Tab-separated table of C-alpha atoms and ligand atoms in Angstrom:
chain	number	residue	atom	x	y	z
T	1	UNK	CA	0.000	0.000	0.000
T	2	UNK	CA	1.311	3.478	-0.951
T	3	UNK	CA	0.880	6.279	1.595
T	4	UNK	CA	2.823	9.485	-0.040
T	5	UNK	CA	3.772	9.927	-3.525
T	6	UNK	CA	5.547	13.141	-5.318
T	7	UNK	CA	5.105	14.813	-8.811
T	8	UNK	CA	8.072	16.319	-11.005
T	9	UNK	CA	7.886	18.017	-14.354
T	10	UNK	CA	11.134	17.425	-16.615
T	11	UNK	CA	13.178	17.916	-19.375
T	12	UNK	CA	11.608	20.691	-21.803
T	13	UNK	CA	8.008	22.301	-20.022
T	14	UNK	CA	4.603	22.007	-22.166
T	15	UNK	CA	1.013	23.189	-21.640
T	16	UNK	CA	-0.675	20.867	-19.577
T	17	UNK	CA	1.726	19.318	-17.100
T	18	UNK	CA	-0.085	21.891	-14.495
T	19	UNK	CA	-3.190	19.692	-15.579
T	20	UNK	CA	-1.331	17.059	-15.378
T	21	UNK	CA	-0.015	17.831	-11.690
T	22	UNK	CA	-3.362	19.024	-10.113
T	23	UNK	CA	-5.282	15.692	-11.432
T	24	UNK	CA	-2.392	13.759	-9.700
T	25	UNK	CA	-2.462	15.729	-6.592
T	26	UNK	CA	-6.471	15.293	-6.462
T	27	UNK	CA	-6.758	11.591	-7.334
T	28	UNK	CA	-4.051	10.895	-4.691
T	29	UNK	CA	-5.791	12.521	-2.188
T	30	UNK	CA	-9.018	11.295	-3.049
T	31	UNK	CA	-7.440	7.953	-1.852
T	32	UNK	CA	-5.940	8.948	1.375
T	33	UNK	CA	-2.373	9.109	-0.677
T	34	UNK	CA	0.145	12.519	0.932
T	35	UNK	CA	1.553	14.218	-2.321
T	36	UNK	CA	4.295	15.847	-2.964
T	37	UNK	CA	5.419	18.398	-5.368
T	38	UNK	CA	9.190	17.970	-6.319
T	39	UNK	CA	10.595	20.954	-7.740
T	40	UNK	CA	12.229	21.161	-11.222
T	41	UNK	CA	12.619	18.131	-11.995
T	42	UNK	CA	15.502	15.241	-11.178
T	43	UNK	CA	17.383	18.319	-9.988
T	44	UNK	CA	15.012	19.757	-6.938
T	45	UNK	CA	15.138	15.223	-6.331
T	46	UNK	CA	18.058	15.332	-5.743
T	47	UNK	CA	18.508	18.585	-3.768
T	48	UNK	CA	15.311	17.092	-1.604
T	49	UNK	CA	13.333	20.576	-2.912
T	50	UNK	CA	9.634	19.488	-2.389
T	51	UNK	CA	6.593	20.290	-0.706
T	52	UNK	CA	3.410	18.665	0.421
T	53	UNK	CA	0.311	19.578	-1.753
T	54	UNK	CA	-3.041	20.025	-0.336
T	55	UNK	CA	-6.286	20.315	-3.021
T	56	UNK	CA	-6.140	24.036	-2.758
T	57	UNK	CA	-2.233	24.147	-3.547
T	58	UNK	CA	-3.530	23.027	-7.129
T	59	UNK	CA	-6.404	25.051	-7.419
T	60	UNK	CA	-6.253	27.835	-10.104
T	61	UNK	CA	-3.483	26.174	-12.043
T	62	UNK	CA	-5.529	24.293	-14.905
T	63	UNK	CA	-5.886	26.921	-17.236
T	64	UNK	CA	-1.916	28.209	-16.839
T	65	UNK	CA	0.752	27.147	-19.179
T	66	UNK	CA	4.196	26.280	-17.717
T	67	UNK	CA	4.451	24.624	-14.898
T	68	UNK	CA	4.134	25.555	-11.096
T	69	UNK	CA	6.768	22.831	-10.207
T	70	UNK	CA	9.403	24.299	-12.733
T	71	UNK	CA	11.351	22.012	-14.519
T	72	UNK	CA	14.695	21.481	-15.556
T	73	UNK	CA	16.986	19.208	-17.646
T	74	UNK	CA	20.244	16.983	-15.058
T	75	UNK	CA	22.316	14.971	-17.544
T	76	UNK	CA	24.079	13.425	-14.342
T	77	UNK	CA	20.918	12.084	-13.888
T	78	UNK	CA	22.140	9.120	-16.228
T	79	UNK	CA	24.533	7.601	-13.234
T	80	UNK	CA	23.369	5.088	-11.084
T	81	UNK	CA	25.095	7.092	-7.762
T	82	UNK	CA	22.644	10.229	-8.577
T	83	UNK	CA	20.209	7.577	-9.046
T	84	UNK	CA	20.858	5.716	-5.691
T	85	UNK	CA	20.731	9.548	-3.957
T	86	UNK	CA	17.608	10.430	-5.617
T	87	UNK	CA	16.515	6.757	-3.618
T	88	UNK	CA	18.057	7.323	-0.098
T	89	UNK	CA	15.980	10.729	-0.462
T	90	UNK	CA	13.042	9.237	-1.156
T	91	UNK	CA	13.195	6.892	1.463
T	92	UNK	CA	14.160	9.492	3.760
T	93	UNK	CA	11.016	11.292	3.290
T	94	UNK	CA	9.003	8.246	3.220
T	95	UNK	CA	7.689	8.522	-0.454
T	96	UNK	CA	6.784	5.530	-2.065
T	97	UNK	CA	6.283	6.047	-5.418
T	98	UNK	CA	6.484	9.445	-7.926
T	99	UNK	CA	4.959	10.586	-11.049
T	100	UNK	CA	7.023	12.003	-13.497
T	101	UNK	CA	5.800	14.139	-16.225
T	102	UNK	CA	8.408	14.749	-19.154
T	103	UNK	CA	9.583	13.254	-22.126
T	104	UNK	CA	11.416	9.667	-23.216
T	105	UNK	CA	14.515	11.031	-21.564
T	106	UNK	CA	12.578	11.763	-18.179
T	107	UNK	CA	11.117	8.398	-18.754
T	108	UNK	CA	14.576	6.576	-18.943
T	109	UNK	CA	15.309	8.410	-15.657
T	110	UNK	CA	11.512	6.814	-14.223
T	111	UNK	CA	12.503	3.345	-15.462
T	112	UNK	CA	15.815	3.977	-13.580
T	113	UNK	CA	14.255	5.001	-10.290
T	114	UNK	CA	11.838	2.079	-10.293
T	115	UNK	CA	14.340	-0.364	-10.916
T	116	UNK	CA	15.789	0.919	-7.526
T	117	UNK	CA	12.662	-0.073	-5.842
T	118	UNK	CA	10.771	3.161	-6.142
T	119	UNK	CA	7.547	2.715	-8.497
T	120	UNK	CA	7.417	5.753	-10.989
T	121	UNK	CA	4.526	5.857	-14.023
T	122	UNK	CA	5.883	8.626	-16.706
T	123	UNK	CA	3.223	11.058	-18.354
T	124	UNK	CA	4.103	12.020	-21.678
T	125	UNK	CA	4.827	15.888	-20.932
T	126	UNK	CA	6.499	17.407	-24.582
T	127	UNK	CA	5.374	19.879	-27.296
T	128	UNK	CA	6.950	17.564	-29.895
T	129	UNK	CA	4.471	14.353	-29.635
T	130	UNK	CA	7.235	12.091	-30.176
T	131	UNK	CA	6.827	8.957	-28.151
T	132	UNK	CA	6.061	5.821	-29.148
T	133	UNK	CA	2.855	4.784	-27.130
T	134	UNK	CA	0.601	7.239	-27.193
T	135	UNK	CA	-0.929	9.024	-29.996
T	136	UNK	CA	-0.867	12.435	-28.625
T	137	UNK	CA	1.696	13.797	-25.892
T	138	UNK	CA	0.395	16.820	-23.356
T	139	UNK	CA	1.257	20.339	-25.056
T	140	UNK	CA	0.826	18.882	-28.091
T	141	UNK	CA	-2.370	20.018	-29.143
T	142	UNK	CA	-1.577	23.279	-27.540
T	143	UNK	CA	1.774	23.941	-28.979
T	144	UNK	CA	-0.104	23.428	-32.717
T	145	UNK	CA	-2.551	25.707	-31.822
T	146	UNK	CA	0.510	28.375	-31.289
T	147	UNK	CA	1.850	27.365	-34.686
T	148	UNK	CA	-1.225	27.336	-36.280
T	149	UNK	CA	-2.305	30.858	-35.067
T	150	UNK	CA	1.366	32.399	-36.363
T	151	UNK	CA	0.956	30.944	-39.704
T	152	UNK	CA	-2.324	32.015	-40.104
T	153	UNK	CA	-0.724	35.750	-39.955
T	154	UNK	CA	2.538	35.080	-41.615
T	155	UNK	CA	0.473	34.249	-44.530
T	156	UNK	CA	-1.673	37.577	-44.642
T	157	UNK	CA	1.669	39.717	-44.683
T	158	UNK	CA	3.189	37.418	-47.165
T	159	UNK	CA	0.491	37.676	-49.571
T	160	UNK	CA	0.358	41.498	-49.507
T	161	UNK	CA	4.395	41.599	-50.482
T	162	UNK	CA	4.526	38.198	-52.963
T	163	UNK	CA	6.939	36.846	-49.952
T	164	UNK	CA	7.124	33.175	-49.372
T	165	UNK	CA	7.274	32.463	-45.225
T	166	UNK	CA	10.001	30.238	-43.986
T	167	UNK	CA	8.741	28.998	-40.698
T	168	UNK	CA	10.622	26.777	-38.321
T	169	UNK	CA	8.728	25.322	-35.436
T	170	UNK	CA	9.967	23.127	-33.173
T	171	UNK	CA	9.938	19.128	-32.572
T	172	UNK	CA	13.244	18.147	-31.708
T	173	UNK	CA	13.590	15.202	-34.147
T	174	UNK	CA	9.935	14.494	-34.446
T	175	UNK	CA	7.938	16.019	-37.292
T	176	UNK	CA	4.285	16.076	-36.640
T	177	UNK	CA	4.126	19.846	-35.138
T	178	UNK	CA	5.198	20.625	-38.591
T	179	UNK	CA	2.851	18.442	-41.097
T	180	UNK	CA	0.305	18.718	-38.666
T	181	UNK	CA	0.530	22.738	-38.888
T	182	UNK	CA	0.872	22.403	-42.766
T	183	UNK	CA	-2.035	20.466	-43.043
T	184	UNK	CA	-3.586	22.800	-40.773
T	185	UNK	CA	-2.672	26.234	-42.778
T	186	UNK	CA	-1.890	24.575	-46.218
T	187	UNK	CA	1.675	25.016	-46.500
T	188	UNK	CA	2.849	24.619	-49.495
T	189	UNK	CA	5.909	22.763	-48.202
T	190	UNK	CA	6.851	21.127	-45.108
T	191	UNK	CA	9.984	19.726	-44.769
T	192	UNK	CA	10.795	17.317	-41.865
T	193	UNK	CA	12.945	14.554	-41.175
T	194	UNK	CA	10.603	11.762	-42.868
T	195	UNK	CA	10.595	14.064	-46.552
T	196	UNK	CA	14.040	15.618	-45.941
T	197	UNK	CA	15.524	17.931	-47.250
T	198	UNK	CA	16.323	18.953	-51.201
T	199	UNK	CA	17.007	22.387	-51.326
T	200	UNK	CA	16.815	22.498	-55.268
T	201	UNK	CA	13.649	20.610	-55.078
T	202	UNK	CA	12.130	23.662	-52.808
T	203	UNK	CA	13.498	26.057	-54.884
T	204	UNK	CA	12.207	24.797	-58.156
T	205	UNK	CA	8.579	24.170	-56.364
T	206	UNK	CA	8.156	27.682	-55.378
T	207	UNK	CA	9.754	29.071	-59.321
T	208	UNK	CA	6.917	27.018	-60.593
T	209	UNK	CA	4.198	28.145	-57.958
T	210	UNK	CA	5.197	31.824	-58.535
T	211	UNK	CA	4.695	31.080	-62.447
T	212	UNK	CA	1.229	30.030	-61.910
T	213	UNK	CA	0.787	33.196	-60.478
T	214	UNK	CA	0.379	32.495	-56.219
T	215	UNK	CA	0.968	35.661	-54.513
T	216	UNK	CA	2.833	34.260	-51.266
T	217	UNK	CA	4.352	30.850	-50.269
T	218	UNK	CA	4.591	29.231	-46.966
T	219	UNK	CA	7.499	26.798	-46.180
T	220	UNK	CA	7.508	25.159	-42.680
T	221	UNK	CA	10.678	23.374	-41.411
T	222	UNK	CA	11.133	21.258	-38.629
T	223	UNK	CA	13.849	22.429	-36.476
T	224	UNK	CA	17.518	21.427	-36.806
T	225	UNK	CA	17.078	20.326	-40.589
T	226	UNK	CA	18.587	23.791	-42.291
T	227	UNK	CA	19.436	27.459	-41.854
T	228	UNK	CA	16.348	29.020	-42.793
T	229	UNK	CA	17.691	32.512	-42.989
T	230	UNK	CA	20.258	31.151	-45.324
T	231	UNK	CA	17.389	29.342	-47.499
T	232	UNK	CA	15.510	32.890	-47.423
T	233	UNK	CA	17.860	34.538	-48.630
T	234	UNK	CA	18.640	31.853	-51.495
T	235	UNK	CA	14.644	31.987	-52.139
T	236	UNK	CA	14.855	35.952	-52.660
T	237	UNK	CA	18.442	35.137	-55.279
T	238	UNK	CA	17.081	32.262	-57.203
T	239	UNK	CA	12.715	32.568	-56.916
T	240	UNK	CA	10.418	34.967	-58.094
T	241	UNK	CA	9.080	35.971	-53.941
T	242	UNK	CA	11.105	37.224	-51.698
T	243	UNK	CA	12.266	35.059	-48.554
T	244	UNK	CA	11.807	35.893	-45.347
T	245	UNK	CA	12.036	33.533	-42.346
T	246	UNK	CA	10.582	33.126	-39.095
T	247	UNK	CA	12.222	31.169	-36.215
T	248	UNK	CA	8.722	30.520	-33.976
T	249	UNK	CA	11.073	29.168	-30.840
T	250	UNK	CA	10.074	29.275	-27.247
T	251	UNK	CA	6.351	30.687	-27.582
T	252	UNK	CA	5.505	27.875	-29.335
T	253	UNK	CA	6.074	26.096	-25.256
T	254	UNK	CA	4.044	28.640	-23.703
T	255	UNK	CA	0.610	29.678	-23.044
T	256	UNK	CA	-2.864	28.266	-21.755
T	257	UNK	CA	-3.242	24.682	-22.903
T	258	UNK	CA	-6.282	23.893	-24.997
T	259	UNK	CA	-9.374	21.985	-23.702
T	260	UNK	CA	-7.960	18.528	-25.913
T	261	UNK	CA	-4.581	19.467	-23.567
T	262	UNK	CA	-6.227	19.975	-19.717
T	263	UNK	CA	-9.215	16.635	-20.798
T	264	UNK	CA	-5.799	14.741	-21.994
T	265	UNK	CA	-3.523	15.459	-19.012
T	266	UNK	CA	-6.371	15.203	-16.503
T	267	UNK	CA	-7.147	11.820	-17.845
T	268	UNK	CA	-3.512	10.598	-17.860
T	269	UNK	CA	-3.027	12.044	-14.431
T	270	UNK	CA	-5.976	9.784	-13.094
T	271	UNK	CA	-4.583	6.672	-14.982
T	272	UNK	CA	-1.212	7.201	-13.418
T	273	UNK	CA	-2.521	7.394	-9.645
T	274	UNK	CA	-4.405	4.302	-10.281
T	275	UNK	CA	-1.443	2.509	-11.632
T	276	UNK	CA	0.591	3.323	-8.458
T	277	UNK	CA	-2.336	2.258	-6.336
T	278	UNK	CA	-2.642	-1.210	-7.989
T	279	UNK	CA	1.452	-1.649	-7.162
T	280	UNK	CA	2.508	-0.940	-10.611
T	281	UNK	CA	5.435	0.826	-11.182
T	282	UNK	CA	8.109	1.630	-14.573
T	283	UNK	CA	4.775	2.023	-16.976
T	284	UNK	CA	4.187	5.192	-19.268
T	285	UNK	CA	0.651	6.072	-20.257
T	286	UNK	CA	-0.500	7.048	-23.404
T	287	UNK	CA	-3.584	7.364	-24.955
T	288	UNK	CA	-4.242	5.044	-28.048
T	289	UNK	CA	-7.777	5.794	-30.188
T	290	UNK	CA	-9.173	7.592	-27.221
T	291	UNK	CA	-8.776	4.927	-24.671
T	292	UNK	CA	-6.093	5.359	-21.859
T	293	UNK	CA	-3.600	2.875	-22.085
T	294	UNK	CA	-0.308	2.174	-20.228
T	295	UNK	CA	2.890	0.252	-21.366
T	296	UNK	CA	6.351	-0.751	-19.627
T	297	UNK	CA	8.515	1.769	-20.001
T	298	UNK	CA	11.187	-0.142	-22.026
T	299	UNK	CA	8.402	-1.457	-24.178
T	300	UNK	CA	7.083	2.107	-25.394
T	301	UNK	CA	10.666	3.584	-25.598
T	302	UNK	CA	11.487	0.510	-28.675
T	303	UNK	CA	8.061	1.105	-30.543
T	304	UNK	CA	8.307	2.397	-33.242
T	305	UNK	CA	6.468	5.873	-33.458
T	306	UNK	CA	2.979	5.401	-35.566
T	307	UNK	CA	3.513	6.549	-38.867
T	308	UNK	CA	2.464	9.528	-40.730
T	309	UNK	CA	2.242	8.845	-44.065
T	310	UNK	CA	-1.374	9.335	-44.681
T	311	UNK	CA	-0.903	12.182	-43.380
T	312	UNK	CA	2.215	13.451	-45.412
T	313	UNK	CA	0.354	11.704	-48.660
T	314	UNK	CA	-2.549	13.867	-48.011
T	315	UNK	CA	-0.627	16.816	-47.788
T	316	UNK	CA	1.160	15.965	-51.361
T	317	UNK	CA	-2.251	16.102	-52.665
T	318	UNK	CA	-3.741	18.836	-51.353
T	319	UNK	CA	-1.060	21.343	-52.462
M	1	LIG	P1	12.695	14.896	-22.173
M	1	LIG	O1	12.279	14.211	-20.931
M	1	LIG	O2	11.791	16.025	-22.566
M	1	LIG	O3	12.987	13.930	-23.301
M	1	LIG	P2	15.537	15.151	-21.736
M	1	LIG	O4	15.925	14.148	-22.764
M	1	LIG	O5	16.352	16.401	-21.627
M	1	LIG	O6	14.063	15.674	-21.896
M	1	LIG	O7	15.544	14.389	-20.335
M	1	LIG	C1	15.127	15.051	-19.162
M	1	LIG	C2	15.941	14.571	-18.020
M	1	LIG	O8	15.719	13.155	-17.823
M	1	LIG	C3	17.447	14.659	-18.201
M	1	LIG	O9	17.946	15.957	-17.935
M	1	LIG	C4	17.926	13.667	-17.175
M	1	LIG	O10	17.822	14.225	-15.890
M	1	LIG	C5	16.886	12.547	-17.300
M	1	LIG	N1	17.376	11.513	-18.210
M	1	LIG	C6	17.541	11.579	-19.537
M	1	LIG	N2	18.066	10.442	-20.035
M	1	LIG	C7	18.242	9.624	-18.987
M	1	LIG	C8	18.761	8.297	-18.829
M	1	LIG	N3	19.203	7.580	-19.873
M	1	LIG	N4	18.787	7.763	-17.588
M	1	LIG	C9	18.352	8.473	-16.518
M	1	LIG	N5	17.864	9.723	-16.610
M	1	LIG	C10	17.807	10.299	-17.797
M	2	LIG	O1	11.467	18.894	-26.253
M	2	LIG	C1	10.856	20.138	-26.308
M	2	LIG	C2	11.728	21.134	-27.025
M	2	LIG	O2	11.045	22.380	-27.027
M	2	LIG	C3	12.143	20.756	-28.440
M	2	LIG	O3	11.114	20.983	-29.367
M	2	LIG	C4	13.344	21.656	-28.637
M	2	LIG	O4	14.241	21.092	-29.557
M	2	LIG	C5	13.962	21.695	-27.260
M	2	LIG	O5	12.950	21.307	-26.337
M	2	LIG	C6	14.472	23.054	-26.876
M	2	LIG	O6	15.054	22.939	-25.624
M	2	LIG	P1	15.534	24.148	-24.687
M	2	LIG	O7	14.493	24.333	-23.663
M	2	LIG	O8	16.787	23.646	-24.078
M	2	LIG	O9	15.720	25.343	-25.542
């Protein structure tokens, strides 16, 4: 039987882990469980930076973006003596199990801790909706919403100058914020690590689009795949619009999540308490065609990610 659990947000923040942290806090205390929230991340673990929650210390913190128990990124966190610490905390204050909200890194770091003998379920807490195991991640939906809106405006000012829009959004590796966002504001390119990258090929496409006449052009790259002020500025030497590029960055972690975000997290945050109350520990939860789900840890982090080639062949052919 568990009697006290904590919460930590880690690696990169995303709108909805405050969902996330006050449906954990409330479902624990529903069932007589003590929670407490461990500040940024691995980190404020380590340090032994928590405090206990009571249903009021998560009130008014559903609709904010960010979260309230800061995060923060500890590569050391990757050797088995800052593991073992983390433990001998733990045990010090009597916690039994923790939820950690974060990414597949934060999960490796979960796994870690529960093969220690401390139970951890991860949340999938990331802007980029790359894990395997779930079909949507919390802040995904949101983060989209961000890109989405910014596109939508890019595109009026591009159209009244014949510009075509380089926009890079973000995704670490993963590129669904940026075909979703096409599909969404019908790009007329996306470029992500599953197309990748031809620069003559992009070139040539927008030569022919300003031939037939289109008055602007919108280009959005995933993140680390090119230089988009360099490819700008080759768009405004070698096409007929001139380039201009957008780097979207950090707001695209912020602000209020969407409904889809706070119903998502709130859902997770359930599963996860009830997971730690039925003695289960080193599972992730995801959410698979609208039903909750939960997987091992180890198993989720060698799926492979569900493809998106429907939806990158029904971008090709509604350009
Ligand atoms: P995310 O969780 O968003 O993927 P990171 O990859 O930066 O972000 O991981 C967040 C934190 O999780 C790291 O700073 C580290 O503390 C911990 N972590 C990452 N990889 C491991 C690992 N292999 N073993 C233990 N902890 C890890
Ligand atoms: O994982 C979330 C994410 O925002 C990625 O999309 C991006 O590559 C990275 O984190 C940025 O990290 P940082 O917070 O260190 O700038």
């Amino acid at each position: 039987m568990i009697r006290k659990i904590g919460v930590l947000t880690s690696g990169g923040d995303s709108p909805g882990m405050n969902a996330a942290i006050r449906a954990v806090t409330r479902c624990a205390l529903g069932n007589g469980i003590e929670v407490y929230g461990i500040e940024d991340g691995y980190r404020g673990l380590i340090e032994g930076r928590m405090r206990q929650f009571s249903k009021t210390n998560v009130s008014d913190i559903l609709s904010r973006g960010g979260t309230i128990l800061g995060s923060a990124r500890l590569p050391e966190f990757k050797d088995r003596d800052v593991q073992l610490k983390a433990c001998e905390i733990l045990k010090e204050k009597e916690i039994d199990a923790i939820v950690v909200i974060g990414g597949d890194g934060s999960y490796r770091g979960a796994k870690a801790l529960t093969d220690l003998g401390i139970n951890c379920i991860g949340l999938p807490g990331t802007i980029d909706n790359d894990i395997a195991g779930t079909d949507q991640t919390i802040g995904f939906d949101t983060a989209l919403n961000t890109v989405v809106d910014a596109v939508d405006k890019l595109r009026d000012t591009s159209s009244s100058h014949h510009r075509c829009s380089v926009v890079e959004v973000m995704g670490n590796h993963c590129g669904d914020l940026a075909v979703y966002s096409g599909l969404s504001c019908g790009a007329e390119i996306v470029v992500t690590p599953e197309t990748g990258y031809d620069e003559e090929d992009i070139l040539d496409r927008l030569r022919y689009l300003d031939n037939t006449g289109k008055s602007h052009a919108i280009v959005i790259i995933c993140e680390k795949i090119c230089d988009v002020e360099a490819l700008a500025r080759k768009i405004s030497a070698s096409t007929g619009f001139s380039g201009r590029s957008t780097v979207l960055g950090h707001i695209q972690r912020g602000g209020s999540p969407t409904p889809n975000d706070r119903v998502l997290a709130s859902r997770m945050g359930e599963k996860a308490v009830d997971l730690l109350v039925q003695g289960v520990g080193g599972h992730c939860v995801g959410i698979k065609e609208n039903k909750i789900v939960s997987f091992p840890i180890d198993e989720a982090l060698a799926m492979p990610k569900t493809s998106r080639k429907q939806l990158y062949r029904l971008f090709d052919r509604l350009v």
